[in-house]
Coordinates of C-alpha atoms in Angstrom, one line a residue:
X1 CA -1.0 -8.5 -17.4
X2 CA -0.5 -9.9 -14.0
X3 CA -2.4 -9.7 -10.4
X4 CA 0.2 -9.0 -7.8
X5 CA 0.0 -8.1 -4.1
X6 CA -2.8 -5.7 -4.8
X7 CA -4.4 -5.3 -8.2
X8 CA -3.6 -5.9 -11.8
X9 CA -0.2 -4.5 -13.2
X10 CA 1.4 -4.1 -16.4
X11 CA 3.3 -1.8 -18.9
X12 CA 1.4 1.6 -19.3
X13 CA 1.5 1.4 -23.1
X14 CA -0.3 -2.0 -22.9
X15 CA -3.0 -0.9 -20.5
X16 CA -3.6 2.3 -22.6
X17 CA -4.9 -0.2 -25.4
X18 CA -6.9 -3.3 -25.5
X19 CA -5.7 -4.6 -22.3
X20 CA -7.5 -2.3 -19.8
X21 CA -10.8 -2.6 -21.8
X22 CA -10.4 -6.4 -21.9
X23 CA -10.0 -6.7 -18.0
X24 CA -12.8 -4.2 -17.4
X25 CA -15.0 -6.1 -19.5
X26 CA -13.7 -9.3 -17.7
X27 CA -14.4 -7.8 -14.3
X28 CA -18.0 -6.5 -15.4
X29 CA -18.9 -9.8 -16.7
X30 CA -17.8 -11.5 -13.6
X31 CA -20.0 -9.1 -11.4
X32 CA -23.1 -9.9 -13.7
X33 CA -22.3 -13.7 -14.0
X34 CA -21.8 -14.0 -10.1
X35 CA -24.7 -12.0 -9.4
X36 CA -22.9 -9.4 -7.6
X37 CA -24.4 -6.8 -9.8
X38 CA -27.0 -6.3 -12.4
X39 CA -27.2 -4.3 -15.8
X40 CA -27.8 -0.7 -14.9
X41 CA -25.9 -0.7 -11.6
X42 CA -23.6 1.9 -10.8
X43 CA -19.8 1.3 -11.2
X44 CA -17.2 4.0 -10.2
X45 CA -13.6 4.7 -11.6
X46 CA -11.2 6.7 -10.0
X47 CA -7.5 7.3 -11.2
X48 CA -4.1 8.6 -10.0
X49 CA -1.8 11.2 -11.6
X50 CA 0.1 9.1 -14.1
X51 CA -0.1 10.3 -17.7
X52 CA -1.5 7.1 -18.7
X53 CA -4.3 6.8 -16.1
X54 CA -6.8 9.1 -18.0
X55 CA -6.7 7.0 -21.2
X56 CA -7.0 3.8 -19.1
X57 CA -10.0 5.1 -17.5
X58 CA -11.7 6.0 -20.6
X59 CA -11.0 2.6 -22.0
X60 CA -12.5 1.1 -18.8
X61 CA -15.6 3.5 -18.9
X62 CA -16.3 2.5 -22.4
X63 CA -16.1 -1.2 -21.8
X64 CA -18.3 -1.0 -18.6
X65 CA -20.8 1.3 -20.4
X66 CA -21.1 -1.4 -23.1
X67 CA -22.2 -4.1 -20.7
X68 CA -24.9 -1.7 -19.4
X69 CA -23.5 -0.4 -16.2
X70 CA -24.0 3.3 -15.3
X71 CA -20.4 4.5 -15.0
X72 CA -19.5 7.3 -12.7
X73 CA -16.3 9.3 -12.7
X74 CA -14.7 9.9 -9.2
X75 CA -11.7 11.6 -10.6
X76 CA -8.1 11.8 -9.0
X77 CA -9.0 10.6 -5.6
X78 CA -7.1 8.4 -3.1
X79 CA -7.9 4.7 -3.3
X80 CA -9.5 4.4 0.3
X81 CA -11.8 7.4 -0.8
X82 CA -13.0 5.6 -3.6
X83 CA -13.5 2.3 -1.8
X84 CA -15.5 4.2 0.9
X85 CA -17.7 5.9 -1.7
X86 CA -18.4 2.5 -3.5
X87 CA -19.1 0.9 0.1
X88 CA -21.6 3.7 0.7
X89 CA -23.3 3.3 -2.6
X90 CA -23.1 -0.4 -2.7
X91 CA -21.5 0.0 -6.0
X92 CA -18.3 -1.8 -7.6
X93 CA -15.2 0.4 -8.3
X94 CA -11.9 0.4 -10.5
X95 CA -9.1 2.3 -9.4
X96 CA -6.6 3.2 -12.2
X97 CA -3.2 3.1 -10.5
X98 CA 0.2 1.7 -10.4
X99 CA 0.5 2.9 -6.9
X100 CA 4.4 3.3 -6.0
X101 CA 5.9 1.7 -9.0
X102 CA 7.3 3.7 -11.8
X103 CA 5.4 5.5 -14.6
X104 CA 6.0 3.2 -17.5
X105 CA 3.8 1.0 -15.5
X106 CA 0.3 1.1 -14.4
X107 CA -2.4 -0.9 -12.9
X108 CA -6.2 -1.4 -12.1
X109 CA -7.5 -2.3 -8.5
X110 CA -11.0 -3.9 -8.5
X111 CA -13.6 -3.5 -5.9
X112 CA -17.0 -5.6 -5.6
X113 CA -20.1 -3.6 -4.3
X114 CA -18.9 -5.0 -0.8
X115 CA -15.3 -4.3 -1.0
X116 CA -11.9 -5.5 -2.4
X117 CA -11.7 -8.3 -4.5
X118 CA -9.9 -11.5 -3.2
X119 CA -7.7 -14.1 -4.8
X120 CA -10.5 -16.3 -5.9
X121 CA -12.0 -13.1 -7.6
X122 CA -8.6 -12.5 -9.1
X123 CA -8.5 -16.0 -10.7
X124 CA -12.1 -15.8 -12.0
X125 CA -11.4 -12.4 -13.7
X126 CA -8.1 -13.9 -15.1
X127 CA -10.1 -16.9 -16.6
X128 CA -12.7 -14.5 -17.9
X129 CA -10.1 -12.3 -19.5
X130 CA -8.5 -15.3 -21.1
X131 CA -12.0 -16.5 -22.5
X132 CA -12.6 -13.2 -24.0
X133 CA -9.1 -13.0 -25.5
X134 CA -9.7 -16.4 -27.2
X135 CA -12.9 -15.2 -28.7
X136 CA -11.1 -12.3 -30.3
X137 CA -12.1 -9.5 -28.0
X138 CA -11.7 -6.1 -29.8
X139 CA -11.4 -2.6 -28.2
X140 CA -14.5 -0.5 -28.9
X141 CA -14.2 3.4 -28.5
X142 CA -17.5 4.6 -27.3
X143 CA -16.2 7.8 -25.8
X144 CA -18.8 7.7 -22.9
X145 CA -18.7 10.6 -20.6
X146 CA -19.4 9.4 -17.3
X147 CA -21.0 11.8 -14.6
X148 CA -18.6 13.6 -12.3
X149 CA -18.8 12.4 -8.9
X150 CA -15.4 13.5 -7.7
X151 CA -16.6 16.2 -5.2
X152 CA -19.1 13.7 -3.7
X153 CA -16.2 11.1 -3.3
X154 CA -13.8 13.6 -1.6
X155 CA -16.3 15.0 0.6
X156 CA -17.4 11.7 2.1
X157 CA -13.7 10.8 2.9
X158 CA -13.0 14.1 4.1
X159 CA -15.9 14.0 6.5
X160 CA -15.0 10.5 7.9
X161 CA -11.5 11.7 8.7
X162 CA -12.5 15.0 10.2
X163 CA -13.9 13.0 13.1
X164 CA -10.8 11.0 13.9
X165 CA -9.4 13.6 16.2
X166 CA -10.9 16.6 18.4
X167 CA -11.2 19.6 16.2
X168 CA -7.7 21.2 17.5
X169 CA -6.1 17.8 18.0
X170 CA -2.8 18.8 16.3
X171 CA -2.3 22.4 17.6
X172 CA 1.2 23.0 18.4
X173 CA 2.8 20.7 15.4
X174 CA 4.4 22.1 12.5
X175 CA 3.9 19.5 9.7
X176 CA 5.5 19.4 6.2
X177 CA 3.4 17.8 3.7
X178 CA 5.5 16.3 0.6
X179 CA 2.9 16.5 -2.1
X180 CA 4.7 15.2 -5.1
X181 CA 2.1 13.5 -7.2
X182 CA 0.1 11.6 -4.8
X183 CA -3.7 12.0 -5.1
X184 CA -3.6 12.5 -1.3
X185 CA -1.6 15.8 -1.5
X186 CA -4.7 18.2 -1.1
X187 CA -6.7 16.3 1.2
X188 CA -3.6 15.7 3.7
X189 CA -3.3 19.6 3.7
X190 CA -6.9 20.2 4.3
X191 CA -7.2 17.7 7.2
X192 CA -4.0 18.8 9.0
X193 CA -5.2 22.5 8.8
X194 CA -8.6 21.4 10.1
X195 CA -6.8 19.9 13.3
X196 CA -4.9 23.0 14.0
X197 CA -1.5 22.0 12.7
X198 CA 1.0 24.6 10.9
X199 CA 1.2 23.1 7.6
X200 CA 4.1 23.6 5.0
X201 CA 3.4 22.1 1.6
X202 CA 6.3 21.5 -0.7
X203 CA 7.7 19.3 -3.8
X204 CA 4.3 19.5 -5.9
X205 CA 5.0 17.9 -9.1
X206 CA 3.1 17.8 -12.4
X207 CA 5.1 14.8 -13.6
X208 CA 4.3 11.4 -11.7
X209 CA 7.0 10.6 -9.1
X210 CA 7.0 6.9 -7.9
X211 CA 7.2 6.9 -4.0
X212 CA 7.6 3.5 -2.3
X213 CA 7.0 4.2 1.3
X214 CA 8.7 0.9 2.1
X215 CA 12.0 2.0 0.2
X216 CA 12.3 5.8 0.2
X217 CA 15.2 6.8 -1.9
X218 CA 18.3 8.4 -0.5
X219 CA 17.7 11.4 -2.7
X220 CA 14.0 11.8 -1.1
X221 CA 15.4 11.6 2.5
X222 CA 18.0 14.0 2.0
X223 CA 15.1 16.4 0.6
X224 CA 13.2 15.6 3.9
X225 CA 16.0 16.4 6.0
X226 CA 16.8 19.7 4.3
X227 CA 13.0 20.8 4.6
X228 CA 12.8 19.6 8.3
X229 CA 15.9 21.7 9.2
X230 CA 15.0 24.8 7.2
X231 CA 11.4 24.8 8.6
X232 CA 12.1 23.3 11.9
X233 CA 9.3 20.7 11.3
X234 CA 8.0 18.2 13.8
X235 CA 7.4 15.7 10.8
X236 CA 6.8 15.5 7.2
X237 CA 3.9 13.4 6.0
X238 CA 3.2 12.0 2.4
X239 CA 1.7 8.9 0.7
X240 CA 2.4 6.9 -2.2
X241 CA 0.7 7.6 -5.7
X242 CA -2.8 6.4 -4.8
X243 CA -2.9 7.4 -1.2
X244 CA -3.1 4.0 0.4
X245 CA 0.4 4.0 2.1
X246 CA 1.4 6.4 4.6
X247 CA 4.9 8.1 4.8
X248 CA 5.6 9.9 8.1
X249 CA 9.0 11.3 9.0
X250 CA 10.5 12.2 12.4
X251 CA 11.5 15.8 13.3
X252 CA 14.8 15.3 11.5
X253 CA 13.4 13.9 8.4
X254 CA 13.9 10.1 8.7
X255 CA 11.0 8.1 7.6
X256 CA 9.3 6.0 10.2
X257 CA 8.7 2.3 9.5
X258 CA 5.3 1.5 7.9
X259 CA 4.7 -1.4 10.5
X260 CA 5.4 1.2 13.6
X261 CA 2.8 3.3 12.1
X262 CA 0.4 0.5 11.8
X263 CA 1.3 -0.7 15.3
X264 CA 0.4 2.9 16.6
X265 CA -2.9 3.1 14.6
X266 CA -3.9 -0.4 16.2
X267 CA -3.4 0.8 19.6
X268 CA -5.0 4.0 18.6
X269 CA -8.2 2.2 17.6
X270 CA -8.1 0.0 20.6
X271 CA -8.1 -3.0 18.4
X272 CA -8.4 -6.6 20.0
X273 CA -7.0 -8.4 17.0
X274 CA -4.5 -7.1 14.4
X275 CA -3.7 -9.0 11.1
X276 CA -0.5 -8.2 9.4
X277 CA 2.0 -10.0 7.0
X278 CA 5.0 -11.8 7.9
X279 CA 7.3 -8.9 6.5
X280 CA 6.0 -6.7 9.6
X281 CA 8.5 -6.2 12.4
X282 CA 8.9 -9.2 14.5
X283 CA 8.7 -7.1 17.8
X284 CA 5.1 -6.2 17.1
X285 CA 3.5 -9.1 19.1
X286 CA 5.3 -7.8 22.2
X287 CA 4.6 -4.1 21.7
X288 CA 1.1 -3.8 20.7
X289 CA -2.0 -4.2 23.1
X290 CA -3.8 -6.6 20.7
X291 CA -3.3 -10.2 19.5
X292 CA -1.6 -10.6 16.3
X293 CA -2.3 -13.1 13.3
X294 CA 0.4 -13.1 10.5
X295 CA -0.3 -13.6 6.8
X296 CA 1.3 -13.6 3.3
X297 CA 2.2 -10.2 1.9
X298 CA -0.7 -8.4 0.3
X299 CA -4.1 -6.9 1.0
X300 CA -6.2 -9.7 -0.3
X301 CA -4.3 -12.1 2.5
X302 CA -4.6 -9.4 5.4
X303 CA -8.4 -9.2 4.5
X304 CA -8.8 -12.8 4.4
X305 CA -7.2 -13.2 7.5
X306 CA -9.5 -10.5 9.1
X307 CA -12.4 -12.3 7.8
X308 CA -11.3 -15.6 9.5
X309 CA -11.0 -13.7 12.9
X310 CA -14.6 -12.1 12.4
X311 CA -16.0 -15.6 11.7
X312 CA -14.8 -16.7 15.3
X313 CA -17.2 -14.0 16.6
X314 CA -14.3 -11.6 17.5
X315 CA -14.8 -7.8 17.0
X316 CA -12.3 -4.9 17.2
X317 CA -10.6 -6.3 14.4
X318 CA -8.1 -4.3 12.3
X319 CA -5.0 -5.2 9.9
X320 CA -1.9 -3.4 8.6
X321 CA 0.8 -4.1 6.0
X322 CA 4.6 -3.4 6.5
X323 CA 4.0 -0.4 4.3
X324 CA 1.6 1.1 7.0
X325 CA -1.5 1.1 5.0
X326 CA -4.3 0.3 7.6
X327 CA -7.5 -1.9 7.0
X328 CA -10.4 -2.1 9.3
X329 CA -12.8 -5.0 9.4
X330 CA -14.9 -3.9 12.2
X331 CA -16.6 -0.7 13.3
X332 CA -14.7 1.4 15.8
X333 CA -15.6 4.1 18.2
X334 CA -13.1 6.9 17.7
X335 CA -13.2 10.3 19.5
X336 CA -16.9 9.8 20.3
X337 CA -17.9 8.9 16.8
X338 CA -18.4 5.7 14.8
X339 CA -15.7 4.8 12.4
X340 CA -17.1 2.4 9.8
X341 CA -15.1 -0.5 8.7
X342 CA -13.0 0.1 5.6
X343 CA -11.5 -3.1 4.5
X344 CA -8.8 -1.6 2.1
X345 CA -5.5 0.2 2.9
X346 CA -5.7 3.6 4.3
X347 CA -2.9 6.2 4.7
X348 CA -4.9 8.6 6.6
X349 CA -5.6 7.1 9.9
X350 CA -2.2 6.0 10.5
X351 CA -0.9 9.6 9.8
X352 CA -3.5 11.2 12.0
X353 CA -2.9 8.6 14.9
X354 CA 0.9 9.1 14.8
X355 CA 0.8 12.8 14.9
X356 CA -1.9 12.8 17.4
X357 CA 0.3 10.8 19.7
X358 CA 3.3 13.3 19.4
X359 CA 0.8 16.1 20.1
X360 CA -0.6 14.3 23.2
X361 CA 2.7 13.4 24.5
X362 CA 4.3 16.6 23.6
X363 CA 7.5 14.4 22.7
X364 CA 9.4 14.2 19.2
X365 CA 8.5 11.5 17.0
X366 CA 12.0 10.1 17.3
X367 CA 11.4 9.5 21.0
X368 CA 7.9 8.0 20.5
X369 CA 9.6 5.4 18.1
X370 CA 12.3 4.5 20.5
X371 CA 9.8 4.0 23.2
X372 CA 8.3 0.9 21.3
X373 CA 11.8 -0.9 21.7
X374 CA 11.2 -2.6 18.2
X375 CA 14.1 -4.3 16.4
X376 CA 16.0 -2.1 14.1
X377 CA 14.4 -3.1 10.7
X378 CA 15.3 -2.0 7.2
X379 CA 14.2 -2.9 3.7
X380 CA 15.0 -2.2 0.0
X381 CA 14.8 -3.6 -3.3
X382 CA 16.6 -4.3 -6.4
X383 CA 14.8 -2.6 -9.4
X384 CA 14.4 -3.9 -13.0
X385 CA 15.4 -7.4 -11.4
X386 CA 14.0 -10.1 -14.0
X387 CA 11.2 -12.0 -12.7
X388 CA 12.6 -15.0 -14.2
X389 CA 15.9 -14.5 -12.1
X390 CA 14.2 -14.1 -8.9
X391 CA 12.1 -17.0 -9.6
X392 CA 15.3 -19.2 -10.3
X393 CA 16.9 -17.8 -6.9
X394 CA 13.9 -18.8 -4.8
X395 CA 13.8 -22.2 -6.3
X396 CA 17.5 -22.7 -5.6
X397 CA 17.1 -21.4 -1.9
X398 CA 14.2 -23.7 -1.4
X399 CA 15.5 -26.8 -3.1
X400 CA 17.5 -27.8 0.0
X401 CA 18.9 -26.6 3.3
X402 CA 22.4 -27.0 1.9
X403 CA 21.7 -24.3 -0.8
X404 CA 20.2 -21.9 1.7
X405 CA 23.3 -22.4 4.0
X406 CA 25.6 -22.0 1.3
X407 CA 24.0 -18.7 0.2
X408 CA 23.8 -17.3 3.5
X409 CA 27.4 -18.4 4.8
X410 CA 29.0 -15.1 4.4
X411 CA 26.4 -13.6 6.4
X412 CA 25.6 -16.0 9.2
X413 CA 24.4 -19.5 10.3
X414 CA 20.6 -20.2 9.7
X415 CA 18.5 -20.6 12.5
X416 CA 14.7 -21.0 11.7
X417 CA 13.1 -20.6 8.3
X418 CA 9.5 -19.1 7.6
X419 CA 8.3 -19.9 4.2
X420 CA 4.8 -18.1 4.4
X421 CA 6.0 -15.6 1.6
X422 CA 9.2 -15.6 0.1
X423 CA 12.0 -16.9 2.7
X424 CA 12.4 -15.4 6.1
X425 CA 15.3 -16.6 7.9
X426 CA 16.2 -15.9 11.5
X427 CA 20.1 -16.6 12.0
X428 CA 21.3 -18.2 15.2
X429 CA 22.7 -14.7 16.2
X430 CA 18.9 -13.7 16.2
X431 CA 19.2 -11.3 13.1
X432 CA 16.4 -11.6 10.5
X433 CA 16.9 -11.8 6.8
X434 CA 13.9 -12.0 4.3
X435 CA 14.2 -12.6 0.5
X436 CA 11.0 -12.0 -1.4
X437 CA 10.3 -11.2 -5.1
X438 CA 7.8 -8.4 -5.5
X439 CA 4.2 -9.9 -6.5
X440 CA 3.6 -7.0 -9.1
X441 CA 6.7 -5.5 -10.6
X442 CA 10.3 -6.8 -11.8
X443 CA 11.9 -6.2 -8.3
X444 CA 13.6 -8.3 -5.7
X445 CA 13.1 -7.2 -2.1
X446 CA 15.1 -7.9 1.0
X447 CA 13.9 -7.0 4.5
X448 CA 16.0 -7.3 7.7
X449 CA 16.2 -6.7 11.6
X450 CA 19.0 -6.6 13.9
X451 CA 19.6 -5.3 17.4
X452 CA 21.2 -1.8 15.9
X453 CA 20.6 0.3 13.2
X454 CA 24.0 0.1 11.7
X455 CA 23.8 -4.0 12.0
X456 CA 20.6 -3.6 10.3
X457 CA 21.8 -1.6 7.6
X458 CA 25.0 -3.5 7.0
X459 CA 22.8 -6.7 6.9
X460 CA 20.7 -5.3 4.3
X461 CA 23.7 -4.1 2.2
X462 CA 25.2 -7.6 2.3
X463 CA 21.9 -9.2 1.6
X464 CA 21.3 -7.4 -1.5
X465 CA 24.8 -7.9 -2.5
X466 CA 24.4 -11.8 -2.3
X467 CA 21.2 -11.5 -4.6
X468 CA 23.3 -9.5 -7.2
X469 CA 26.4 -11.9 -6.9
X470 CA 23.9 -15.0 -7.5
X471 CA 22.2 -13.4 -10.4
X472 CA 25.7 -12.5 -11.9
X473 CA 26.9 -16.1 -11.8
X474 CA 23.9 -17.9 -12.6

């Protein structure tokens, strides 16, 4: 088991057993020992649609019940809906999800009563789990049946989002909803219909489909393009498995970059400061109407950055990741209503903000995207790439400037290097290439920027080829 960029991750077969109860117990004890919760307090559990998630949720419920918590079941709900309900009830939460990674893996996202855990919390939970393990922790099956709070959790989240736009704010738009196996699938349809859009749901699956909004597969894009042409859609929307990363296409079915969605959402909110990782597009500083603070990749780092800004007395603080998931550290006034802070990734507000812009401008999303004049960016990953190999590669590239230059020699000359998270290299011809091992899966990611789409795609393919070559010869 390992904490990555957002939550604990591991093999589904392991989490269905002792490991999930071990970490749930460690989390519960951490809450009790730190004074963040007391025996008898409410704790909420939600889950995604993976086959392994119900069993893992049951193990966690048994473990937390044994510690004296009042466990409530929120069912299959988006992570931001669970987090919002937890904040409303001042209750800790566990979301059983592996997000966008394949179904043979799963995970747990932990929330304190005041919001998402941070890196210090992760370290404390890891230490507590290690101590329990040394003491011979055993899985105890109690078969507790938590009270069902799924309807209340969904209703609160739906009510929040129903006030984001005017009631008929999306009239005139024809939107496809790629439902696959995301827990956001029905709420997305309900909301878009509420705002007056003509909605075409498709692709619903009872088998879990991993959708990575930062690296949408070619097969999925072809499916989008076919649906967009068939139904003459203005856009297709979707989300990852747990509904905290948005996916929006333009009118021909081509996905828009997540950081563009975050940029649009930041402007929609009227944010004064936006916190975003180093992997987000380098043109955001010039394109947005806000100050930008850069961080490492992962919601804990974005949240920490937002808290730093709040500590200076600033308000109007939001954040987003390169995957488009939006976080709000401040309350915002939106459409005449107070939108309370929700400092965890959310896919719904970026989707609504982007579609609202298309409706109000009466422009296709391809034209709206082009109007921001961002550098062309692309990203992809090598799956099932051993963690040991990615660690050796990064160590080699960091060891000396000569190593880095030799590795990049077929691509271009090194200009400047940013080592905040992975290695982000700005070449002397102003192209950008960024190598970064995934924080929660055996994957090696590559992000690029260039002046044209063709140049960006060529740079991405060349970068991935260099990684494959190095792994083969080393």
